[in-house]
Coordinates of C-alpha atoms in Angstrom, one line a residue:
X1 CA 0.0 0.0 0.0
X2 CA 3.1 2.6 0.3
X3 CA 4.4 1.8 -2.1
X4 CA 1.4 2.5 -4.1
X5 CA 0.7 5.6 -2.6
X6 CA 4.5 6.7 -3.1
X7 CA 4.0 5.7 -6.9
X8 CA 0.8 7.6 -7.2
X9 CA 2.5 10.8 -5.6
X10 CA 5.0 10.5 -8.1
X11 CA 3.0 10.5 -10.6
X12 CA 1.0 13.6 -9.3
X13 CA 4.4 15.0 -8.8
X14 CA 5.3 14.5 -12.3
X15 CA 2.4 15.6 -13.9
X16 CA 2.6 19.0 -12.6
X17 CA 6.6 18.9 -13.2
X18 CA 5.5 18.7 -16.6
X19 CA 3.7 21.3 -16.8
X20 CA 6.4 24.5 -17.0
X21 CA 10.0 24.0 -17.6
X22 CA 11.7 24.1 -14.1
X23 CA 14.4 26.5 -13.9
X24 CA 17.9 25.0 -13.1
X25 CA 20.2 27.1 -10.3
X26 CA 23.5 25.0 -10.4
X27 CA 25.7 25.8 -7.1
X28 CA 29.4 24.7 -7.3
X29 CA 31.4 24.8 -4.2
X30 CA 35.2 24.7 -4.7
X31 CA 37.9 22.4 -2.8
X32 CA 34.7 22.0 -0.1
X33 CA 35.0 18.6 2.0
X34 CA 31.9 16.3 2.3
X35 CA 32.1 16.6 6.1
X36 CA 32.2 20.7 6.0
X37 CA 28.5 20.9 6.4
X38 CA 26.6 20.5 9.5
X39 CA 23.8 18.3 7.9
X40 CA 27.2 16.0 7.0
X41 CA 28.7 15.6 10.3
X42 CA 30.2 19.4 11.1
X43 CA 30.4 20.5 14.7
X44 CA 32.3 23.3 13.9
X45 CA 31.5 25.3 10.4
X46 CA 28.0 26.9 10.5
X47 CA 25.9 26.2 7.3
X48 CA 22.4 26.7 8.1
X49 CA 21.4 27.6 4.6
X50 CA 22.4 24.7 2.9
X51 CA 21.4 22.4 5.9
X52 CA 17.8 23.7 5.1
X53 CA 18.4 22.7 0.8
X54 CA 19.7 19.4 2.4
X55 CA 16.5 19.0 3.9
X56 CA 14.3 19.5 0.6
X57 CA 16.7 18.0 -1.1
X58 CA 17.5 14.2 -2.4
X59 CA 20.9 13.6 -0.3
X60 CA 23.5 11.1 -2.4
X61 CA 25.1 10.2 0.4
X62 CA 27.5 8.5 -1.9
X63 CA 27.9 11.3 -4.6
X64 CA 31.3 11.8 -6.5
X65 CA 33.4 14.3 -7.8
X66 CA 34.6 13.1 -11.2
X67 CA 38.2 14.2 -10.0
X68 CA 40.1 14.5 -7.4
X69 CA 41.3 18.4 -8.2
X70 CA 38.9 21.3 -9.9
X71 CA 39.6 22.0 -13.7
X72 CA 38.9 17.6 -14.7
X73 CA 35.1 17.3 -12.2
X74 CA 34.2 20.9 -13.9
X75 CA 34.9 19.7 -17.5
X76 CA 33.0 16.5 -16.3
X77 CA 30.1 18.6 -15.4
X78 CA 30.0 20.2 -18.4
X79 CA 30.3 17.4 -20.6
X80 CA 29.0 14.4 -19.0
X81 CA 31.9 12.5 -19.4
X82 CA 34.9 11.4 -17.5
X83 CA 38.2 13.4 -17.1
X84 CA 40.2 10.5 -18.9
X85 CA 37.9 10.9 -22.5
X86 CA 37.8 14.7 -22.3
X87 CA 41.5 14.4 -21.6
X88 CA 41.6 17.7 -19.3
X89 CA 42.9 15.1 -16.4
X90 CA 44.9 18.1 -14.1
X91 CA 43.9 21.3 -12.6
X92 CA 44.7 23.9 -16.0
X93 CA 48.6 24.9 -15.7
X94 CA 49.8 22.1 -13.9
X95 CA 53.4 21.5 -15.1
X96 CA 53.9 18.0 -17.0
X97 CA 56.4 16.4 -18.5
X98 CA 59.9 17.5 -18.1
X99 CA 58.4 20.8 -17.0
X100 CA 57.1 18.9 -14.0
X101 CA 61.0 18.8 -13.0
X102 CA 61.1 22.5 -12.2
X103 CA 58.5 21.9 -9.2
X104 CA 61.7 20.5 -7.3
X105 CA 59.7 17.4 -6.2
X106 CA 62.3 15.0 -7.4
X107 CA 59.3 12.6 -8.0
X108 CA 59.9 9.2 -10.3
X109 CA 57.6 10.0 -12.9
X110 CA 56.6 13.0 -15.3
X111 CA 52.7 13.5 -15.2
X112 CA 50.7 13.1 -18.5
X113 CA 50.0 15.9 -20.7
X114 CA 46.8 17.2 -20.7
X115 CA 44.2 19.9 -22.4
X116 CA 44.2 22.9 -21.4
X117 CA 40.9 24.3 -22.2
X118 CA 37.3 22.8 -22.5
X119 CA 37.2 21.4 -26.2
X120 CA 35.5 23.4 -28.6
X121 CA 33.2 20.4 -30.2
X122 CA 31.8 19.6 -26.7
X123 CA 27.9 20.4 -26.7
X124 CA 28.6 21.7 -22.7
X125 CA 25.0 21.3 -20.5
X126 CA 25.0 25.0 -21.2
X127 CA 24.8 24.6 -24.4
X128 CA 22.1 22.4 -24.3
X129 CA 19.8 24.5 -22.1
X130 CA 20.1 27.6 -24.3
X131 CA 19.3 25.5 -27.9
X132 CA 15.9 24.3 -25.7
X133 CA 15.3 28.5 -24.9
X134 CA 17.0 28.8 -21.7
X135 CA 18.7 31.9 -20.7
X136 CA 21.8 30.9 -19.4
X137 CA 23.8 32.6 -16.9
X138 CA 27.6 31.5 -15.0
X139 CA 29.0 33.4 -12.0
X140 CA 32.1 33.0 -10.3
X141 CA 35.4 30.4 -10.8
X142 CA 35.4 28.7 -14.9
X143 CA 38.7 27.5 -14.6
X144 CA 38.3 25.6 -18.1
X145 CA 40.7 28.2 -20.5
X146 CA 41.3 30.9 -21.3
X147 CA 40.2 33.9 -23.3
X148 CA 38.6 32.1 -26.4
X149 CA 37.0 29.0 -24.1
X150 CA 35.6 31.4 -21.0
X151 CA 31.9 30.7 -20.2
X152 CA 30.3 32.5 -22.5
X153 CA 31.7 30.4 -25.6
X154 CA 30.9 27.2 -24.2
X155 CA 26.9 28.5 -24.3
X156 CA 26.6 31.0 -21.3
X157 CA 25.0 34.2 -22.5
X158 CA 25.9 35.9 -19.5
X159 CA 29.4 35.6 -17.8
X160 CA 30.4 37.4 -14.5
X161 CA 33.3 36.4 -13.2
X162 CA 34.7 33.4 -15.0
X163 CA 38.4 33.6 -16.8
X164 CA 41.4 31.2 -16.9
X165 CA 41.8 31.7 -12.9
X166 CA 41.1 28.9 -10.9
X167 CA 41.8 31.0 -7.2
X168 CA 40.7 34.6 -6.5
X169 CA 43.5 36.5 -8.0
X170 CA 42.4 39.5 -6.0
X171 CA 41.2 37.7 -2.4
X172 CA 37.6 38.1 -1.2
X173 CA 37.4 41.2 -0.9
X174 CA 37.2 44.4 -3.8
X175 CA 39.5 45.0 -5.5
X176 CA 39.0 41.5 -7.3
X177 CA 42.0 41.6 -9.8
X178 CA 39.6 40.0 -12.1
X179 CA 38.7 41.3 -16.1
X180 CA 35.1 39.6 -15.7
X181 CA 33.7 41.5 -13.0
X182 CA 34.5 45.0 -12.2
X183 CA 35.0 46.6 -8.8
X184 CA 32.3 48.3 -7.3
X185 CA 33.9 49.1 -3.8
X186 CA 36.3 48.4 -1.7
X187 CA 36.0 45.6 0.9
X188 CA 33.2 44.1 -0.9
X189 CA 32.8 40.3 -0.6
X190 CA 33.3 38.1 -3.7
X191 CA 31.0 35.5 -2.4
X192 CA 28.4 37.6 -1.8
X193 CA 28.8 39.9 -4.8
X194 CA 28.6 36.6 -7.0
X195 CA 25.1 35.6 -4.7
X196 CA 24.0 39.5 -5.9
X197 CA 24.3 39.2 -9.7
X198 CA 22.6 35.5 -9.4
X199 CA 20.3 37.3 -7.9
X200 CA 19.5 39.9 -9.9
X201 CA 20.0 37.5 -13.1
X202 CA 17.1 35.7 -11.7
X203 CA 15.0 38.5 -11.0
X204 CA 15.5 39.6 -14.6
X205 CA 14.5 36.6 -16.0
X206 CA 12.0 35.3 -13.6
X207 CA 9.1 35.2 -16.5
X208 CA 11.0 32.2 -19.1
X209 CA 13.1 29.7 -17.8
X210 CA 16.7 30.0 -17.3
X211 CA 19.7 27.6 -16.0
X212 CA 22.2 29.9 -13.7
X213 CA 25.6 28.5 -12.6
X214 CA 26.6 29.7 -9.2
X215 CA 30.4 28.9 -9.3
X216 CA 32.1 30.3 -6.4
X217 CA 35.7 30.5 -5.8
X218 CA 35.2 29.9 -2.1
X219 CA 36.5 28.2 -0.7
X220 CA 39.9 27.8 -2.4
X221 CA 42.6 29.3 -1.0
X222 CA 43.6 32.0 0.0
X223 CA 41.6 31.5 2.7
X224 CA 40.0 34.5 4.3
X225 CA 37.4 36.3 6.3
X226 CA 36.8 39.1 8.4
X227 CA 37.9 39.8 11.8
X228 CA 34.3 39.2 13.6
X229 CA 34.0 35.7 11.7
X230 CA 37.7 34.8 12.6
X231 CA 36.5 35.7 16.4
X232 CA 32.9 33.9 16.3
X233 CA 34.9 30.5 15.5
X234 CA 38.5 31.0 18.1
X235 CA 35.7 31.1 20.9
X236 CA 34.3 28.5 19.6
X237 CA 37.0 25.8 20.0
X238 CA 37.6 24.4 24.0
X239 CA 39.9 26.0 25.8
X240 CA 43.2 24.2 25.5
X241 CA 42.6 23.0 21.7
X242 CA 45.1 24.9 20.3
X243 CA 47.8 23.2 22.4
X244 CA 47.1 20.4 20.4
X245 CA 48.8 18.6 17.8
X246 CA 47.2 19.6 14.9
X247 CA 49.0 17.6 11.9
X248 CA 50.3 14.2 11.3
X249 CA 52.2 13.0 8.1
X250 CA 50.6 11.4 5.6
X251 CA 52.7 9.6 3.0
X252 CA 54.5 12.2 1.8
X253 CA 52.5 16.1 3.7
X254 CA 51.3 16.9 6.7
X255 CA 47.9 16.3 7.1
X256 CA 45.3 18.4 9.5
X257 CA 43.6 16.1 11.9
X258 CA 40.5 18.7 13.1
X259 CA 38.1 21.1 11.3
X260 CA 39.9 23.6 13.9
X261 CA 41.0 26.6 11.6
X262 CA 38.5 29.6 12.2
X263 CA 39.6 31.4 9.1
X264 CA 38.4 28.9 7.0
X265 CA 34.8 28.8 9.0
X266 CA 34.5 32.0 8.6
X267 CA 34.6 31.7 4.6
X268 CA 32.4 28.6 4.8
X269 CA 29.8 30.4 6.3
X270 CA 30.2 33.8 4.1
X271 CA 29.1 31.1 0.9
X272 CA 26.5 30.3 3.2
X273 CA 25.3 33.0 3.6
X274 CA 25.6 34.1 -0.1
X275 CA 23.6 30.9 -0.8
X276 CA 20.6 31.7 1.4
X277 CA 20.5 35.0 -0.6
X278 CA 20.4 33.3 -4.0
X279 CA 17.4 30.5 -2.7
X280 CA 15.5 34.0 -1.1
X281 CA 15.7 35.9 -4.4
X282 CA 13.9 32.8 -5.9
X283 CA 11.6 32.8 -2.7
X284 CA 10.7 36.5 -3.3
X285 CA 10.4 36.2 -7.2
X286 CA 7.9 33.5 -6.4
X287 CA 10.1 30.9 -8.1
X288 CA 11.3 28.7 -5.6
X289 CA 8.0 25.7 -6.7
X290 CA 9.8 25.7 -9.9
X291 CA 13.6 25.8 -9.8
X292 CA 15.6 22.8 -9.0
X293 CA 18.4 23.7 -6.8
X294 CA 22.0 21.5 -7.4
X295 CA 24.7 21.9 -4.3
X296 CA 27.9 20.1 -4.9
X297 CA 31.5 20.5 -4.9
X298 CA 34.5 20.3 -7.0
X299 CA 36.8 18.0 -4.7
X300 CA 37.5 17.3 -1.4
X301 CA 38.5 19.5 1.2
X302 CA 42.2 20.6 1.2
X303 CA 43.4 19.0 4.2
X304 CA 47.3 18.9 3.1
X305 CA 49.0 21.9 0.5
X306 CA 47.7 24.6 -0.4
X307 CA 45.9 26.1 2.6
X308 CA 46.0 23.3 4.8
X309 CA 42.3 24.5 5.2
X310 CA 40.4 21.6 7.2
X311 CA 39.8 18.3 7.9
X312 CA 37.9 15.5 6.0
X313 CA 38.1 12.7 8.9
X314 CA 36.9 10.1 9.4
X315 CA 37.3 9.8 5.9
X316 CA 40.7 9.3 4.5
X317 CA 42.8 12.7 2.6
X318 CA 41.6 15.2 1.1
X319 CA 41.9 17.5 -2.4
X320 CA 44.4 16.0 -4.5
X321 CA 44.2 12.1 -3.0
X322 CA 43.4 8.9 -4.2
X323 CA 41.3 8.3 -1.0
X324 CA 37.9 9.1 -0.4
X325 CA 38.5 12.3 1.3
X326 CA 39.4 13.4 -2.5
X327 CA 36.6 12.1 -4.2
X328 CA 33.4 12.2 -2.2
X329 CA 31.6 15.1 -2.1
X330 CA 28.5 16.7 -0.8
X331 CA 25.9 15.9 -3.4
X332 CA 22.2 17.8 -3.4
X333 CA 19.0 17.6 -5.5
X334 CA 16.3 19.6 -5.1
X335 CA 13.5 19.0 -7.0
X336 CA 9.7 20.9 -5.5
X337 CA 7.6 18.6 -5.3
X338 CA 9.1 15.7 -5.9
X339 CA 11.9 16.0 -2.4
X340 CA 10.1 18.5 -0.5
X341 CA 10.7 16.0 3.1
X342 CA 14.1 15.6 1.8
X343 CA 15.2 12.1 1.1
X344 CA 18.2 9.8 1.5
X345 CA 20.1 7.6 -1.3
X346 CA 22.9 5.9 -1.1
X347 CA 23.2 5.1 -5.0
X348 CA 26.6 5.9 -5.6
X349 CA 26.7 8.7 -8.5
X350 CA 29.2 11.3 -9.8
X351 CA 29.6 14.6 -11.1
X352 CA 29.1 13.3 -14.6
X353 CA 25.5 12.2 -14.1
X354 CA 23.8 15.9 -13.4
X355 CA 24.2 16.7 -17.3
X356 CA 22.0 13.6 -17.9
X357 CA 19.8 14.0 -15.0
X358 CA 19.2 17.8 -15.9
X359 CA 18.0 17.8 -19.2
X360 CA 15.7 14.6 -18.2
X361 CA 14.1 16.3 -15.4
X362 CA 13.6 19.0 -17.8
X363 CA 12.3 17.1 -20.5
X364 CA 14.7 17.7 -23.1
X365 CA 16.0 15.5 -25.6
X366 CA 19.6 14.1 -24.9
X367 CA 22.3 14.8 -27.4
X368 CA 23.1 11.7 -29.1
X369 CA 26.8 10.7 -28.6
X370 CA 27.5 13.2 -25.6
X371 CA 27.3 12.1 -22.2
X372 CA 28.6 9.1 -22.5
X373 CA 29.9 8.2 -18.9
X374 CA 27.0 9.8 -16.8
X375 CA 23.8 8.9 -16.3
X376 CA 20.1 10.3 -15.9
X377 CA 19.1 9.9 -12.0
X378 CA 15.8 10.7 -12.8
X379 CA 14.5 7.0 -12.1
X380 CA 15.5 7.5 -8.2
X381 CA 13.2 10.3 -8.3
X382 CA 10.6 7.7 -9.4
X383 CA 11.1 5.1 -6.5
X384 CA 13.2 3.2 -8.8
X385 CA 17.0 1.7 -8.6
X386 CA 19.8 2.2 -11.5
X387 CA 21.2 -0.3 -13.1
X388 CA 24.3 -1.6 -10.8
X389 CA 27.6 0.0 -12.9
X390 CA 31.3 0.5 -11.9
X391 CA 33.0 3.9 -11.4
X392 CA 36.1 5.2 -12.5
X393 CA 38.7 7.1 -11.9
X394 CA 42.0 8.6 -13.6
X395 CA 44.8 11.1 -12.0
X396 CA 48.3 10.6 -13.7
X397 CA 49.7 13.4 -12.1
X398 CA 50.9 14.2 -9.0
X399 CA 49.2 16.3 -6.6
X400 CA 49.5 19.8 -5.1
X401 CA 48.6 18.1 -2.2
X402 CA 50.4 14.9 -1.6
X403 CA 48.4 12.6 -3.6
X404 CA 50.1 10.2 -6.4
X405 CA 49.5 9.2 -10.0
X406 CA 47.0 6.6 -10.1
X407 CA 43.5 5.4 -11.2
X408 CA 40.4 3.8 -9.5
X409 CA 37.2 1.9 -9.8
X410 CA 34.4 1.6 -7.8
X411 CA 32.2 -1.7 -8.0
X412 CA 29.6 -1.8 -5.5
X413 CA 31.1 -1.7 -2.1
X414 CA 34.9 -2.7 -3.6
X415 CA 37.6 0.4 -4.0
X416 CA 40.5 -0.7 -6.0
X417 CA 43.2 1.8 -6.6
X418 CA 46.1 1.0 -9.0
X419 CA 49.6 3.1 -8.2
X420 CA 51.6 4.1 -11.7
X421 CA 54.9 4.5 -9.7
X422 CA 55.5 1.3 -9.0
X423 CA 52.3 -1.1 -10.2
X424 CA 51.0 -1.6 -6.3
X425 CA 47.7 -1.4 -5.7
X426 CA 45.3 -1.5 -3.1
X427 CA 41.5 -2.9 -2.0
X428 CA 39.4 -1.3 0.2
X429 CA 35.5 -2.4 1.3
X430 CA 34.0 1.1 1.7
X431 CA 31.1 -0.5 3.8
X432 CA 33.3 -1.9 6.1
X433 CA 36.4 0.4 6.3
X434 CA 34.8 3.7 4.9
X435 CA 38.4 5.5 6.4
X436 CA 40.6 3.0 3.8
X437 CA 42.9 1.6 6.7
X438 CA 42.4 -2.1 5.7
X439 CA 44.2 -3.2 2.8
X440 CA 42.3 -6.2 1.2
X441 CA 44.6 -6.7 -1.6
X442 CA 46.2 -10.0 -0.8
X443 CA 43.4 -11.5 0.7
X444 CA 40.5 -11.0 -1.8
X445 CA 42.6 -11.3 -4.9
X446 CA 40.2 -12.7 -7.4
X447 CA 38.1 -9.5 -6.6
X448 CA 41.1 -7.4 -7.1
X449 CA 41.9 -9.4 -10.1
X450 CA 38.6 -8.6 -11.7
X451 CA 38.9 -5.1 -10.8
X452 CA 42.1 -4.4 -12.1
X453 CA 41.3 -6.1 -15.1
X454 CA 38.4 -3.7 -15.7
X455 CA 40.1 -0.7 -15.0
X456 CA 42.6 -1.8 -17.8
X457 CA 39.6 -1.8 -20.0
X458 CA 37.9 1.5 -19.4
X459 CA 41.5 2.8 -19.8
X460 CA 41.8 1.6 -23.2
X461 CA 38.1 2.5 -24.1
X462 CA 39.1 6.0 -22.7
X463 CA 42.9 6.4 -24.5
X464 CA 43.9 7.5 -21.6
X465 CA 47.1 8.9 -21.2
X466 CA 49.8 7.7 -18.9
X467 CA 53.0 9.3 -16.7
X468 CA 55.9 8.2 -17.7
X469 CA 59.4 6.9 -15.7
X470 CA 61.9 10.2 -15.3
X471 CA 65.0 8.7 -16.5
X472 CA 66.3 11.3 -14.0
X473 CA 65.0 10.3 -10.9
X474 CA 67.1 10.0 -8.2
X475 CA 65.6 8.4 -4.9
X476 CA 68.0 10.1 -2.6
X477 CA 67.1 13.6 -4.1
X478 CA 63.3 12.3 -3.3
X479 CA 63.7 11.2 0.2
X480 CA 65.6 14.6 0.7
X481 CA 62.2 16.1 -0.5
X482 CA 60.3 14.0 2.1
X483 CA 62.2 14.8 5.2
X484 CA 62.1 18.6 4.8
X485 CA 58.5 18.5 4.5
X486 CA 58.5 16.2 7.8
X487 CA 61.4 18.3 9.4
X488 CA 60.6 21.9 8.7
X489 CA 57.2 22.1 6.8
X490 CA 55.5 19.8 9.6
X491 CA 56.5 22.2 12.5
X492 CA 56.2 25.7 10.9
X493 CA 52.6 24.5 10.1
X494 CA 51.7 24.0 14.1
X495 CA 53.4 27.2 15.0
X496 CA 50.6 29.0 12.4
X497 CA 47.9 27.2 13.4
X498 CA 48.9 27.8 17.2
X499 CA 49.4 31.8 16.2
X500 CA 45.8 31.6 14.2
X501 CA 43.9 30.2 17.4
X502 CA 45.7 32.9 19.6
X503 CA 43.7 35.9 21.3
X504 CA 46.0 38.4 19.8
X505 CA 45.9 37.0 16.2
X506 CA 46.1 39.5 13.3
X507 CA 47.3 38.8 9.8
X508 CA 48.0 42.4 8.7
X509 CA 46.8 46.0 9.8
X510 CA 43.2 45.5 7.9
X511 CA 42.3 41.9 7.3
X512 CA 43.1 41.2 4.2
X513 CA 42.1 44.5 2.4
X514 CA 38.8 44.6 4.6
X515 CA 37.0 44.4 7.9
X516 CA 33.6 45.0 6.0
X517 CA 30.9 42.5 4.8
X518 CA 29.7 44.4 1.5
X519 CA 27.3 42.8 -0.6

């Protein structure tokens, strides 16, 4: 009988979907961690505004990135297919090659050369929203080229804010350093001057339907807030937290062990708060009954490199790894009428499948030939299951962040990541071990063997490319490498976050360029 009455609400659900194209507002976090959300698991970071979309939202507890770094999951998005077939498998101006030598790294291989722009001949989701009518509209981080492959030649009409850049050349706050979106005023925030032209994009277009990408550079870093934030969240912690340690190696970084930095709160909750503007524009326009809402992010959070920022525990790494603190990602639907109660599914799904998702929810046509590696998820949305498929995976680079060349399938519950160093590999059970401590390899080995034999197949299918051996390598050079980051990068990294979590903390005379909260 519920089951009946759940089809028959469907149904209802779907008949008035029908009805009016829905407008699409596509949010896209950047280097945000699955766990940096209260309705995930934070204690710490305030999100209140997209705790409430998480709870009108369908929740893929299991949702992907299709990369473990930015410029490969946002060429996914836009494509529908994997990193490895686009061939844009690197963040765009990563050194490869011999270049990759002048990074000092002293690493055995040379990463695999990559694109580095989005390929003209790709019919991008944008694309395909605007041939159906849609105005189309991007703010914020593109990341995907530069000037002759920004947003607005890969089908955005409107672009404010995206260029080759994938950090806030200028901070987050005015003056932006940025040739897509002028300066207003000093000390104004990027995050929520991005919210404001969403905003007033929708408000212009409120009477035909339009797909808006909310792309914001936060939080990559630099990190930054303002002084009041910064304060909010050093009260916050327990007295005595900051006397403890507050990084542990990881195989070749430091690695942060608690979502403890209140600099980095205090820029999660400024894109917050620039969210819950964007979903009350469409609240006062009246169109919040017919725009579906996407939240996601780009990769994990950045727990080694660049910032340091936070911490994706229990889960394993962060931006950059191989692990699924690299990978997994916070992964919203929101569709009125249909998950209005919010619900829960743990399908596992990636960044590829929104293309195919979209345009079915909206009713248009697919493009023959161009999402080849995601799927439509529109059948979960009808009480039904997908077909069981395997997941992959493809980084031959080395990260920013301590991660290593390597590639990775998914099948079911199973985790199997192959190493291009040296041809190891590991197995995980993600039910089981979801931080990817035990290594199953030796003890499930036809499993592994199946796996590894698959991802040897999709690798073909994809002509991927591959890192190749440095005939230069020198092992003592590379273990040189490793002990300063354990002997002076490991130590100068608890003396800043000690000074950061002190009373008398102050990073220069104004904050960063600002102690004001502009809109």
């Amino acid at each position: 009988m519920f089951r009946l009455t759940l089809l028959f609400s469907l149904m209802i659900g779907f008949s008035a979907f029908a009805q009016k194209r829905r407008n699409i507002v596509f949010i896209l976090a950047d280097d945000l961690g699955y766990h940096d959300l209260g309705y995930s698991g934070s204690s710490y970071y305030e999100t209140p505004n997209i705790d409430a979309l998480a709870a009108k939202s369908m929740n893929f507890v299991n949702g992907y990135a299709a990369s473990r770094v930015c410029s490969p999951s946002r060429a996914a998005i836009m494509t529908g297919k994997s990193p490895a077939r686009v061939h844009i498998t690197d963040w765009i101006g990563a050194k490869t090659g011999e270049d990759w030598r002048s990074v000092g790294r002293a690493n055995k291989l040379l990463p695999a050369e990559y694109l580095h722009a989005l390929p003209e001949e790709e019919i991008t989701i944008a694309e395909a929203f605007k041939n159906d009518g849609y105005a189309t509209f991007f703010a914020g981080k593109w990341h995907l080229g530069g000037k002759g492959s920004w947003p607005e030649d890969h089908g955005f009409e409107i672009n404010k804010g995206g260029f080759h850049a994938g950090s806030p050349m200028g901070g987050y706050f005015s003056p932006f350093d940025n040739p897509n979106l002028e300066n207003e005023e000093d000390g104004q925030n990027l995050s929520l001057r991005l919210a404001r032209e969403t905003s007033q994009f929708i408000a212009a277009h409120k009477d035909k339907p339009f797909f808006a990408f909310l792309s914001f550079y936060a939080v990559h870093g630099p990190i930054q807030t303002t002084e009041e934030r910064w304060r909010k969240y050093q009260q916050k912690l327990p007295e005595g937290h900051s006397e403890k340690q507050g990084f542990e190696m990881e195989r070749v970084l430091p690695i942060r062990k608690y979502q403890d930095n209140p600099v980095y709160a205090g820029l999660v909750e400024t894109m917050d708060e620039a969210i819950g503007n964007v979903i009350q524009t469409l609240n006062d326009q009246g169109l919040a009954e017919n725009t579906i809402i996407i939240f996601t992010s780009d990769n994990g959070g950045v727990a080694s490199g660049d910032a340091f920022s936070t911490s994706n525990a229990p889960l394993r790494g962060g931006k950059g790894y191989q692990w699924e603190g690299g990978i997994k990602e916070p992964y919203l639907i929101s569709v009125p009428g249909l998950t209005d109660s919010g619900l829960r599914n743990e399908t596992p799904v990636v960044g590829m499948d929104f293309y195919p998702t979209l345009l079915d929810l909206a009713g248009i046509k697919p493009f023959k030939h161009q999402y080849v590696d995601g799927v439509s998820l529109k059948p979960l949305f009808e009480g039904k299951e997908l077909k069981p498929r395997k997941m992959y995976w493809h980084y031959p680079h080395y990260g920013n962040q301590g991660g290593e060349p390597s590639s990775i399938v998914r099948d079911g519950n199973w985790k199997f990541i192959h190493y291009w160093e040296d041809g190891r590999n590991e197995l995980y059970h993600l039910q089981n071990d979801p931080s990817e401590q035990m290594n199953l390899i030796k003890s499930e080995v036809k499993i592994a063997e199946q796996m590894k034999h698959d991802l040897k197949a999709w690798l073909t299918d994809t002509k991927a490319t591959l890192p190749q051996k440095d005939p230069q390598y020198s092992a003592a050079a590379e273990q040189k490498v490793l002990e300063k980051y354990r002997d002076e990068l490991w130590p100068r990294l608890e003396k800043q976050r000690k000074g950061m979590l002190s009373d008398n903390f102050s990073p220069n005379d104004n904050w960063w360029g600002s102690k004001l909260t502009k809109d």
